[in-house]
Amino acid sequence: MNILFSPLGGNDPISETNLYDGSMLHICRHYDIDKVYLYMTKEIWKNHKKDNRYEFFIDRLAKQKDKKIEYITIEDSELERVQEYDQFFFRFEGIIDKIMQEKGEDDNIFINISSGTPAMKNALVILQDLKDYDCKFIQVATPMKAMNKNEHSDNPDLELLWELNAELEKDGENRCAENKCPSLSRLRQEEIIKKHIDEYDYRAALSVARGMEKHSTKNYIDELVRAVNRYNLNMKKVDNFYKKDGFDFTPVKSGDARKLFEYALWLNIKLKREEYVDFIRGITPIVVELFEIVLKSRGKLDINNYCKNNDNDIRVWDETKVTDKLPGKDVSIKEIVNNEYQIKHSDNGKVGEFKLKMIYSEALMYLIKNLIDDKLLVETVSNIRAVEEDIRNLAAHDIVSLDSEYIKDKTEFTPVQIMDMIKRLFSYTNFSIKSEYWNSYEDMNEELKRRISEHREEDISC
């Protein structure tokens, strides 16, 4: 159903000066209106009671179109100060809000912003700015593309006016234009969304977008949902929400490589947002997995061959297999780890054996140092392990507040340097991570913001 809300002015329903439709009737004609709300102030109500002229012409138009047009009159006959804007703002807001609440899923709402006094028109335009209604605001040009001149007789001949109506020509010009300027409210909300995107706060951006009219966010809201799922490391949902008109923002596709790389990007965002506690706490999972993958790719040691699942189905070292000699080596995993462990604690007197139970980064570091001949890699692995040992446990088990200076004081490395070491470890894997991949979140952000601006530009016609 097509529904129109229209104030009424001096040239409604038909101009007695030029015999063309007034704005209300012209919109009903060209937008195939099924239902029209007629807002009448004191003078208009007086005309309506005298000769029913507005409903008369709507009925004639309905007959011409061979359809029914329902009309609802809204009487505001006590209102006289039609030049005052404030009163119309609140009156129109209540009326339009009610129409929008009753709007059906397939209904289209139109609002006439050409009839009535300047105060009425301004009130409607400002309402559009503030409320961002899901409807179309229609402007109607005068037939002569100039200011209308109003001439009114006390008792117009309605039948004659209809017969002489210049719009009855078969190909009468459609003088309607849709006012598509985005509202000030929408512009503000879109700028807030962009700011949240710049801050990598996709959940906040999505929350703002979901509070806006659906028509104004359709170009990017699905991609915001995917960004939220990506930041939450839910790659299954990222893939499930992908649409043909979307964009692919995850450069790494295969299993372990994708999982670890997306986790590293997440860690990098924690660094950029200066969420240092989360950054430090998040190091251990990726360090363990990267150490293991580096061992496999560069040291030709797959530790899965020396592990088993315990009663809780958790992978642990197999106490029997870790004593087996490694292929091509005259030494076992247990011997390598214990020897390094004894050297590390040689100044502490009697030191017990290293307990090879859970898979921790320390044992993997010892294996990398002994099985891979790469000075830079060994240095990088040792430094990351030292960071984990020096500060990670403090952040994991105590309520602390960390900043960049504190982290450097405790570890000798800034958070940026720590992240750079993690990035360097990826170069020792077989994942083929290109340097530009590390900017994929920034690329995603730019595309999201471009889509917001593009959708705004598509809507602008003023």
Tab-separated table of C-alpha atoms in Angstrom:
chain	number	residue	atom	x	y	z
A	1	MET	CA	0.000	0.000	0.000
A	2	ASN	CA	1.227	3.510	-0.867
A	3	ILE	CA	0.467	5.969	1.945
A	4	LEU	CA	0.803	9.756	1.835
A	5	PHE	CA	0.933	12.280	4.665
A	6	SER	CA	0.218	15.772	3.378
A	7	PRO	CA	-0.314	19.179	4.927
A	8	LEU	CA	-2.585	21.262	2.721
A	9	GLY	CA	-1.919	24.718	1.295
A	10	GLY	CA	-3.494	27.410	-0.826
A	11	ASN	CA	-2.984	25.612	-4.160
A	12	ASP	CA	-4.529	22.348	-2.944
A	13	PRO	CA	-6.292	20.508	-4.334
A	14	ILE	CA	-6.167	22.383	-7.715
A	15	SER	CA	-4.763	25.833	-8.392
A	16	GLU	CA	-7.470	28.236	-9.518
A	17	THR	CA	-4.709	30.318	-11.114
A	18	ASN	CA	-3.190	27.810	-13.543
A	19	LEU	CA	-5.623	24.852	-13.249
A	20	TYR	CA	-2.841	22.376	-12.405
A	21	ASP	CA	-2.820	19.875	-9.544
A	22	GLY	CA	-1.719	21.136	-6.192
A	23	SER	CA	1.110	19.158	-4.616
A	24	MET	CA	-1.103	16.761	-2.641
A	25	LEU	CA	-3.202	15.697	-5.639
A	26	HIS	CA	-0.153	15.554	-7.926
A	27	ILE	CA	1.611	13.100	-5.592
A	28	CYS	CA	-1.548	10.990	-5.347
A	29	ARG	CA	-1.667	10.914	-9.142
A	30	HIS	CA	1.948	9.951	-9.863
A	31	TYR	CA	2.718	7.719	-6.878
A	32	ASP	CA	-0.518	5.727	-7.131
A	33	ILE	CA	-1.433	6.574	-3.540
A	34	ASP	CA	-3.902	4.222	-1.804
A	35	LYS	CA	-4.318	6.134	1.442
A	36	VAL	CA	-3.758	9.801	2.262
A	37	TYR	CA	-3.637	11.619	5.587
A	38	LEU	CA	-4.833	15.216	5.116
A	39	TYR	CA	-3.546	17.675	7.718
A	40	MET	CA	-5.849	20.710	8.003
A	41	THR	CA	-5.258	23.925	9.910
A	42	LYS	CA	-8.036	26.440	10.646
A	43	GLU	CA	-8.390	27.993	7.182
A	44	ILE	CA	-8.065	24.655	5.367
A	45	TRP	CA	-10.584	23.037	7.699
A	46	LYS	CA	-12.983	25.875	6.966
A	47	ASN	CA	-12.717	25.174	3.209
A	48	HIS	CA	-13.165	21.468	3.798
A	49	LYS	CA	-16.350	21.955	5.826
A	50	LYS	CA	-17.748	24.359	3.243
A	51	ASP	CA	-17.468	22.226	0.084
A	52	ASN	CA	-15.471	19.063	0.877
A	53	ARG	CA	-13.104	20.042	-1.951
A	54	TYR	CA	-10.100	17.927	-0.940
A	55	GLU	CA	-12.013	14.680	-0.729
A	56	PHE	CA	-13.963	15.616	-3.870
A	57	PHE	CA	-10.818	15.744	-6.016
A	58	ILE	CA	-9.336	12.636	-4.418
A	59	ASP	CA	-12.546	10.774	-5.299
A	60	ARG	CA	-12.386	12.078	-8.881
A	61	LEU	CA	-8.776	10.945	-9.202
A	62	ALA	CA	-9.657	7.544	-7.749
A	63	LYS	CA	-12.446	7.155	-10.294
A	64	GLN	CA	-10.083	8.139	-13.115
A	65	LYS	CA	-7.587	5.517	-11.907
A	66	ASP	CA	-10.399	2.973	-11.380
A	67	LYS	CA	-9.357	2.345	-7.788
A	68	LYS	CA	-10.207	3.353	-4.238
A	69	ILE	CA	-8.202	5.992	-2.416
A	70	GLU	CA	-8.829	6.161	1.308
A	71	TYR	CA	-8.476	9.530	3.027
A	72	ILE	CA	-8.152	10.422	6.675
A	73	THR	CA	-8.620	14.035	7.734
A	74	ILE	CA	-6.558	15.346	10.619
A	75	GLU	CA	-8.290	18.406	12.038
A	76	ASP	CA	-6.173	21.061	13.707
A	77	SER	CA	-8.750	23.817	13.318
A	78	GLU	CA	-7.743	25.633	16.501
A	79	LEU	CA	-4.286	26.299	15.119
A	80	GLU	CA	-4.019	29.806	13.721
A	81	ARG	CA	-0.340	30.860	13.960
A	82	VAL	CA	0.657	28.916	10.856
A	83	GLN	CA	3.942	30.833	10.549
A	84	GLU	CA	5.390	29.385	13.794
A	85	TYR	CA	7.643	26.412	13.195
A	86	ASP	CA	7.841	24.865	16.705
A	87	GLN	CA	4.199	23.871	16.976
A	88	PHE	CA	4.289	21.971	13.678
A	89	PHE	CA	7.428	20.062	14.598
A	90	PHE	CA	5.799	18.377	17.592
A	91	ARG	CA	2.413	17.920	15.882
A	92	PHE	CA	3.943	16.331	12.785
A	93	GLU	CA	6.298	14.167	14.836
A	94	GLY	CA	3.380	12.569	16.679
A	95	ILE	CA	1.365	12.008	13.504
A	96	ILE	CA	4.233	10.574	11.450
A	97	ASP	CA	5.489	8.387	14.307
A	98	LYS	CA	2.013	6.843	14.543
A	99	ILE	CA	1.889	6.260	10.786
A	100	MET	CA	5.326	4.606	10.890
A	101	GLN	CA	4.296	2.374	13.809
A	102	GLU	CA	1.259	1.166	11.860
A	103	LYS	CA	3.256	0.692	8.650
A	104	GLY	CA	3.013	-2.779	7.169
A	105	GLU	CA	6.021	-4.646	5.814
A	106	ASP	CA	5.048	-3.936	2.196
A	107	ASP	CA	3.771	-0.380	2.759
A	108	ASN	CA	5.512	2.633	1.230
A	109	ILE	CA	5.238	5.951	3.047
A	110	PHE	CA	5.410	9.307	1.234
A	111	ILE	CA	5.445	12.776	2.809
A	112	ASN	CA	4.527	15.945	0.928
A	113	ILE	CA	7.006	18.739	1.731
A	114	SER	CA	5.680	21.165	-0.880
A	115	SER	CA	2.223	22.046	0.483
A	116	GLY	CA	1.455	24.293	3.432
A	117	THR	CA	3.286	27.205	4.970
A	118	PRO	CA	7.093	27.582	5.067
A	119	ALA	CA	6.940	26.702	8.772
A	120	MET	CA	5.240	23.392	7.938
A	121	LYS	CA	7.782	22.553	5.248
A	122	ASN	CA	10.727	23.402	7.510
A	123	ALA	CA	9.310	21.287	10.320
A	124	LEU	CA	9.016	18.286	7.989
A	125	VAL	CA	12.541	18.693	6.608
A	126	ILE	CA	14.018	18.952	10.107
A	127	LEU	CA	12.035	15.891	11.176
A	128	GLN	CA	13.554	14.045	8.250
A	129	ASP	CA	17.015	15.111	9.416
A	130	LEU	CA	16.488	14.094	13.018
A	131	LYS	CA	14.346	10.979	12.699
A	132	ASP	CA	15.641	9.521	9.413
A	133	TYR	CA	12.225	8.015	8.655
A	134	ASP	CA	12.066	5.045	6.308
A	135	CYS	CA	9.945	6.926	3.787
A	136	LYS	CA	10.198	9.238	0.805
A	137	PHE	CA	9.901	13.010	1.125
A	138	ILE	CA	8.399	14.424	-2.068
A	139	GLN	CA	8.897	17.888	-3.509
A	140	VAL	CA	6.594	19.055	-6.292
A	141	ALA	CA	7.745	21.747	-8.710
A	142	THR	CA	5.308	24.402	-9.856
A	143	PRO	CA	4.079	24.006	-13.453
A	144	MET	CA	5.909	27.185	-14.474
A	145	LYS	CA	9.034	26.319	-12.425
A	146	ALA	CA	8.468	29.576	-10.522
A	147	MET	CA	6.679	30.745	-7.363
A	148	ASN	CA	2.974	29.902	-7.242
A	149	LYS	CA	0.433	32.708	-7.234
A	150	ASN	CA	-2.631	32.031	-5.142
A	151	GLU	CA	-6.061	33.226	-6.200
A	152	HIS	CA	-9.107	31.886	-4.391
A	153	SER	CA	-12.791	32.371	-5.012
A	154	ASP	CA	-15.265	32.038	-2.203
A	155	ASN	CA	-17.298	29.384	-3.997
A	156	PRO	CA	-15.217	27.610	-6.636
A	157	ASP	CA	-16.980	25.374	-9.166
A	158	LEU	CA	-15.350	22.061	-8.274
A	159	GLU	CA	-16.782	20.164	-11.247
A	160	LEU	CA	-15.532	22.797	-13.667
A	161	LEU	CA	-12.087	22.876	-12.054
A	162	TRP	CA	-11.822	19.128	-12.482
A	163	GLU	CA	-12.933	19.286	-16.119
A	164	LEU	CA	-10.411	22.038	-16.854
A	165	ASN	CA	-7.592	20.344	-14.948
A	166	ALA	CA	-4.481	20.561	-17.136
A	167	GLU	CA	-3.193	17.297	-15.646
A	168	LEU	CA	-5.891	15.281	-17.429
A	169	GLU	CA	-3.783	15.183	-20.565
A	170	LYS	CA	-2.659	11.650	-21.225
A	171	ASP	CA	1.057	12.406	-20.906
A	172	GLY	CA	0.914	15.043	-18.200
A	173	GLU	CA	4.348	15.930	-16.750
A	174	ASN	CA	5.358	14.375	-13.442
A	175	ARG	CA	6.628	17.314	-11.392
A	176	CYS	CA	7.499	15.204	-8.329
A	177	ALA	CA	11.045	14.760	-7.099
A	178	GLU	CA	12.235	12.687	-4.161
A	179	ASN	CA	14.220	14.630	-1.593
A	180	LYS	CA	17.082	12.241	-0.844
A	181	CYS	CA	19.410	14.332	1.274
A	182	PRO	CA	20.723	12.104	4.056
A	183	SER	CA	19.573	13.326	7.442
A	184	LEU	CA	21.907	15.141	9.820
A	185	SER	CA	21.238	12.406	12.352
A	186	ARG	CA	22.252	9.740	9.871
A	187	LEU	CA	25.404	11.637	8.920
A	188	ARG	CA	26.374	11.909	12.579
A	189	GLN	CA	25.708	8.219	13.154
A	190	GLU	CA	27.727	7.242	10.099
A	191	GLU	CA	30.659	9.315	11.313
A	192	ILE	CA	30.405	7.589	14.703
A	193	ILE	CA	30.414	4.201	12.942
A	194	LYS	CA	33.506	5.209	10.987
A	195	LYS	CA	35.221	6.311	14.194
A	196	HIS	CA	34.466	2.948	15.828
A	197	ILE	CA	35.836	1.182	12.757
A	198	ASP	CA	39.048	3.214	12.955
A	199	GLU	CA	39.324	2.095	16.587
A	200	TYR	CA	38.714	-1.561	15.567
A	201	ASP	CA	35.589	-1.554	17.747
A	202	TYR	CA	33.337	-3.423	15.340
A	203	ARG	CA	30.780	-4.428	17.961
A	204	ALA	CA	30.158	-0.770	18.833
A	205	ALA	CA	29.966	0.137	15.134
A	206	LEU	CA	27.427	-2.628	14.544
A	207	SER	CA	25.377	-1.535	17.558
A	208	VAL	CA	25.074	1.994	16.114
A	209	ALA	CA	24.223	0.657	12.645
A	210	ARG	CA	21.504	-1.618	13.989
A	211	GLY	CA	19.837	1.384	15.608
A	212	MET	CA	19.484	3.094	12.221
A	213	GLU	CA	16.857	2.593	9.528
A	214	LYS	CA	17.599	-0.565	7.521
A	215	HIS	CA	17.536	1.206	4.173
A	216	SER	CA	20.429	3.459	5.202
A	217	THR	CA	22.771	0.619	6.285
A	218	LYS	CA	22.027	-2.068	3.688
A	219	ASN	CA	25.262	-1.394	1.806
A	220	TYR	CA	27.573	-2.327	4.672
A	221	ILE	CA	25.833	-3.842	7.705
A	222	ASP	CA	26.411	-7.470	6.628
A	223	GLU	CA	30.103	-6.716	6.293
A	224	LEU	CA	30.100	-5.196	9.777
A	225	VAL	CA	28.636	-8.457	11.087
A	226	ARG	CA	31.479	-10.331	9.379
A	227	ALA	CA	34.011	-7.925	10.883
A	228	VAL	CA	32.619	-8.628	14.362
A	229	ASN	CA	32.868	-12.374	13.752
A	230	ARG	CA	36.389	-11.979	12.414
A	231	TYR	CA	37.500	-10.037	15.491
A	232	ASN	CA	35.899	-12.771	17.623
A	233	LEU	CA	37.991	-15.291	15.618
A	234	ASN	CA	34.820	-17.063	14.505
A	235	MET	CA	35.972	-17.819	10.966
A	236	LYS	CA	33.151	-20.287	10.359
A	237	LYS	CA	30.619	-17.472	10.710
A	238	VAL	CA	32.827	-15.177	8.622
A	239	ASP	CA	32.570	-17.661	5.775
A	240	ASN	CA	28.879	-18.414	6.331
A	241	PHE	CA	27.959	-14.714	6.165
A	242	TYR	CA	29.887	-14.140	2.946
A	243	LYS	CA	27.732	-12.860	0.073
A	244	LYS	CA	28.487	-12.330	-3.600
A	245	ASP	CA	28.149	-8.578	-3.233
A	246	GLY	CA	30.421	-8.578	-0.184
A	247	PHE	CA	34.208	-8.448	-0.164
A	248	ASP	CA	36.768	-11.032	0.881
A	249	PHE	CA	38.916	-9.566	3.643
A	250	THR	CA	40.786	-12.647	4.936
A	251	PRO	CA	43.955	-13.151	2.867
A	252	VAL	CA	44.938	-16.524	4.364
A	253	LYS	CA	42.530	-19.397	3.681
A	254	SER	CA	43.984	-22.753	4.785
A	255	GLY	CA	43.340	-24.312	8.210
A	256	ASP	CA	46.219	-23.863	10.679
A	257	ALA	CA	47.734	-20.986	8.734
A	258	ARG	CA	44.482	-19.048	8.767
A	259	LYS	CA	43.781	-19.766	12.420
A	260	LEU	CA	47.221	-18.651	13.590
A	261	PHE	CA	47.479	-15.655	11.267
A	262	GLU	CA	44.056	-14.295	12.238
A	263	TYR	CA	44.983	-14.769	15.894
A	264	ALA	CA	48.215	-12.830	15.279
A	265	LEU	CA	46.229	-10.016	13.636
A	266	TRP	CA	43.888	-9.982	16.642
A	267	LEU	CA	46.924	-9.736	18.920
A	268	ASN	CA	48.247	-6.872	16.820
A	269	ILE	CA	44.945	-4.991	17.265
A	270	LYS	CA	45.212	-5.427	21.033
A	271	LEU	CA	48.616	-3.772	20.723
A	272	LYS	CA	47.258	-0.886	18.607
A	273	ARG	CA	44.413	-0.309	21.061
A	274	GLU	CA	46.981	-0.319	23.884
A	275	GLU	CA	45.146	-3.161	25.603
A	276	TYR	CA	48.431	-4.446	26.938
A	277	VAL	CA	47.090	-6.899	29.503
A	278	ASP	CA	45.178	-8.777	26.800
A	279	PHE	CA	48.172	-8.515	24.485
A	280	ILE	CA	50.574	-10.057	26.972
A	281	ARG	CA	48.094	-12.718	28.101
A	282	GLY	CA	47.459	-13.612	24.468
A	283	ILE	CA	51.079	-14.362	23.635
A	284	THR	CA	51.365	-17.903	25.037
A	285	PRO	CA	48.843	-19.746	22.799
A	286	ILE	CA	50.360	-18.447	19.570
A	287	VAL	CA	53.954	-18.841	20.763
A	288	VAL	CA	53.446	-22.534	21.571
A	289	GLU	CA	51.818	-23.252	18.206
A	290	LEU	CA	54.363	-21.246	16.219
A	291	PHE	CA	57.276	-22.929	17.978
A	292	GLU	CA	55.760	-26.299	17.133
A	293	ILE	CA	55.206	-25.405	13.473
A	294	VAL	CA	58.715	-23.969	13.130
A	295	LEU	CA	60.116	-27.179	14.582
A	296	LYS	CA	58.221	-29.162	11.983
A	297	SER	CA	59.026	-26.955	8.987
A	298	ARG	CA	62.669	-26.104	9.779
A	299	GLY	CA	63.744	-28.804	12.252
A	300	LYS	CA	61.902	-31.716	10.604
A	301	LEU	CA	60.488	-32.689	13.977
A	302	ASP	CA	56.757	-33.359	14.284
A	303	ILE	CA	56.168	-33.493	18.025
A	304	ASN	CA	52.816	-35.209	17.478
A	305	ASN	CA	54.868	-38.387	16.966
A	306	TYR	CA	56.040	-38.024	20.564
A	307	CYS	CA	52.740	-37.144	22.211
A	308	LYS	CA	49.549	-38.846	23.358
A	309	ASN	CA	46.141	-37.823	24.674
A	310	ASN	CA	45.603	-38.191	28.413
A	311	ASP	CA	42.412	-39.278	30.161
A	312	ASN	CA	40.952	-35.787	29.650
A	313	ASP	CA	41.705	-35.996	25.913
A	314	ILE	CA	44.406	-33.347	26.252
A	315	ARG	CA	47.605	-33.752	24.256
A	316	VAL	CA	50.646	-34.337	26.466
A	317	TRP	CA	54.173	-35.661	25.993
A	318	ASP	CA	54.423	-39.448	25.801
A	319	GLU	CA	56.895	-40.301	28.577
A	320	THR	CA	58.058	-43.398	26.679
A	321	LYS	CA	58.524	-41.894	23.229
A	322	VAL	CA	60.386	-38.791	24.444
A	323	THR	CA	63.246	-41.100	25.496
A	324	ASP	CA	63.601	-42.544	21.977
A	325	LYS	CA	66.531	-41.334	19.906
A	326	LEU	CA	65.493	-38.847	17.247
A	327	PRO	CA	65.924	-39.987	13.614
A	328	GLY	CA	69.473	-39.299	12.469
A	329	LYS	CA	70.426	-38.074	15.942
A	330	ASP	CA	72.149	-39.707	18.877
A	331	VAL	CA	69.938	-37.890	21.334
A	332	SER	CA	66.311	-37.935	22.531
A	333	ILE	CA	63.832	-35.128	23.176
A	334	LYS	CA	64.136	-35.732	26.891
A	335	GLU	CA	67.915	-35.522	26.795
A	336	ILE	CA	67.893	-32.262	24.795
A	337	VAL	CA	65.374	-30.592	27.068
A	338	ASN	CA	66.999	-31.739	30.311
A	339	ASN	CA	70.473	-30.738	29.168
A	340	GLU	CA	69.300	-27.203	28.292
A	341	TYR	CA	67.310	-26.990	31.492
A	342	GLN	CA	70.379	-27.931	33.581
A	343	ILE	CA	72.513	-25.349	31.781
A	344	LYS	CA	69.943	-22.626	32.404
A	345	HIS	CA	69.829	-23.385	36.126
A	346	SER	CA	73.513	-24.376	36.594
A	347	ASP	CA	74.088	-21.632	39.158
A	348	ASN	CA	71.183	-22.753	41.341
A	349	GLY	CA	72.808	-25.792	42.839
A	350	LYS	CA	71.014	-29.100	42.486
A	351	VAL	CA	68.233	-28.906	39.902
A	352	GLY	CA	65.741	-31.645	39.172
A	353	GLU	CA	64.673	-32.911	35.770
A	354	PHE	CA	62.402	-30.957	33.446
A	355	LYS	CA	58.949	-32.508	33.671
A	356	LEU	CA	57.793	-33.313	30.129
A	357	LYS	CA	54.062	-33.427	30.651
A	358	MET	CA	52.030	-30.565	29.142
A	359	ILE	CA	53.256	-28.981	25.903
A	360	TYR	CA	54.892	-25.720	26.949
A	361	SER	CA	56.992	-23.240	24.999
A	362	GLU	CA	60.083	-23.730	27.129
A	363	ALA	CA	60.681	-27.316	25.996
A	364	LEU	CA	59.957	-26.355	22.377
A	365	MET	CA	62.493	-23.513	22.632
A	366	TYR	CA	65.179	-25.964	23.777
A	367	LEU	CA	64.427	-28.233	20.828
A	368	ILE	CA	64.599	-25.344	18.319
A	369	LYS	CA	67.982	-24.251	19.722
A	370	ASN	CA	69.401	-27.741	19.213
A	371	LEU	CA	67.769	-28.856	15.985
A	372	ILE	CA	67.752	-25.704	13.807
A	373	ASP	CA	70.955	-23.917	12.829
A	374	ASP	CA	69.693	-20.342	12.489
A	375	LYS	CA	71.131	-17.717	14.799
A	376	LEU	CA	68.375	-15.113	14.200
A	377	LEU	CA	65.629	-17.680	14.730
A	378	VAL	CA	67.179	-18.954	17.967
A	379	GLU	CA	67.592	-15.378	19.196
A	380	THR	CA	63.985	-14.555	18.334
A	381	VAL	CA	62.646	-17.696	20.004
A	382	SER	CA	64.731	-17.124	23.134
A	383	ASN	CA	63.609	-13.503	23.418
A	384	ILE	CA	59.923	-14.327	23.021
A	385	ARG	CA	60.213	-17.107	25.562
A	386	ALA	CA	61.934	-14.671	27.961
A	387	VAL	CA	59.098	-12.165	27.506
A	388	GLU	CA	56.590	-14.876	28.277
A	389	GLU	CA	58.498	-15.941	31.352
A	390	ASP	CA	59.221	-12.429	32.646
A	391	ILE	CA	55.811	-10.838	32.384
A	392	ARG	CA	53.186	-13.155	30.924
A	393	ASN	CA	52.689	-15.104	34.141
A	394	LEU	CA	52.369	-11.839	36.088
A	395	ALA	CA	49.585	-10.668	33.745
A	396	ALA	CA	47.897	-14.055	33.718
A	397	HIS	CA	47.708	-14.617	37.468
A	398	ASP	CA	47.557	-11.158	39.036
A	399	ILE	CA	45.350	-8.118	38.686
A	400	VAL	CA	47.790	-5.692	37.112
A	401	SER	CA	47.845	-2.567	35.024
A	402	LEU	CA	50.385	-2.653	32.200
A	403	ASP	CA	51.687	0.059	29.950
A	404	SER	CA	54.397	0.115	27.304
A	405	GLU	CA	57.084	1.457	29.646
A	406	TYR	CA	56.371	-1.183	32.309
A	407	ILE	CA	56.556	-3.972	29.723
A	408	LYS	CA	59.888	-2.666	28.377
A	409	ASP	CA	61.241	-2.330	31.900
A	410	LYS	CA	60.350	-5.941	32.710
A	411	THR	CA	61.302	-7.567	29.388
A	412	GLU	CA	63.732	-5.137	27.672
A	413	PHE	CA	61.349	-5.051	24.703
A	414	THR	CA	58.512	-2.714	23.804
A	415	PRO	CA	55.155	-4.238	22.849
A	416	VAL	CA	55.842	-3.281	19.210
A	417	GLN	CA	59.162	-5.150	19.292
A	418	ILE	CA	57.441	-8.185	20.796
A	419	MET	CA	54.850	-8.152	18.012
A	420	ASP	CA	57.600	-7.810	15.409
A	421	MET	CA	59.230	-10.970	16.791
A	422	ILE	CA	55.966	-12.857	16.457
A	423	LYS	CA	55.648	-11.638	12.859
A	424	ARG	CA	59.233	-12.795	12.209
A	425	LEU	CA	58.372	-16.296	13.396
A	426	PHE	CA	55.764	-16.561	10.635
A	427	SER	CA	58.584	-16.237	8.094
A	428	TYR	CA	59.965	-19.546	9.391
A	429	THR	CA	56.735	-21.402	8.656
A	430	ASN	CA	55.437	-22.694	5.325
A	431	PHE	CA	52.413	-20.364	5.450
A	432	SER	CA	53.612	-17.948	2.726
A	433	ILE	CA	52.492	-14.844	4.594
A	434	LYS	CA	53.076	-11.774	2.412
A	435	SER	CA	54.032	-8.528	4.120
A	436	GLU	CA	50.880	-6.742	2.882
A	437	TYR	CA	48.697	-9.350	4.600
A	438	TRP	CA	49.508	-7.719	7.929
A	439	ASN	CA	47.479	-4.677	6.795
A	440	SER	CA	44.334	-6.690	6.040
A	441	TYR	CA	42.369	-5.217	8.964
A	442	GLU	CA	43.233	-1.708	7.809
A	443	ASP	CA	42.214	-2.648	4.258
A	444	MET	CA	38.944	-4.025	5.612
A	445	ASN	CA	38.340	-0.822	7.568
A	446	GLU	CA	38.909	1.348	4.504
A	447	GLU	CA	36.481	-0.731	2.448
A	448	LEU	CA	33.838	-0.571	5.178
A	449	LYS	CA	34.149	3.220	5.352
A	450	ARG	CA	34.117	3.481	1.560
A	451	ARG	CA	30.842	1.540	1.446
A	452	ILE	CA	29.299	3.852	4.020
A	453	SER	CA	30.308	6.912	1.986
A	454	GLU	CA	29.310	5.291	-1.306
A	455	HIS	CA	25.821	4.507	-0.010
A	456	ARG	CA	25.512	8.090	1.215
A	457	GLU	CA	26.493	9.449	-2.208
A	458	GLU	CA	23.968	7.188	-3.951
A	459	ASP	CA	21.207	8.724	-1.837
A	460	ILE	CA	22.119	12.379	-2.329
A	461	SER	CA	20.084	14.368	-4.817
A	462	CYS	CA	19.862	17.807	-3.206
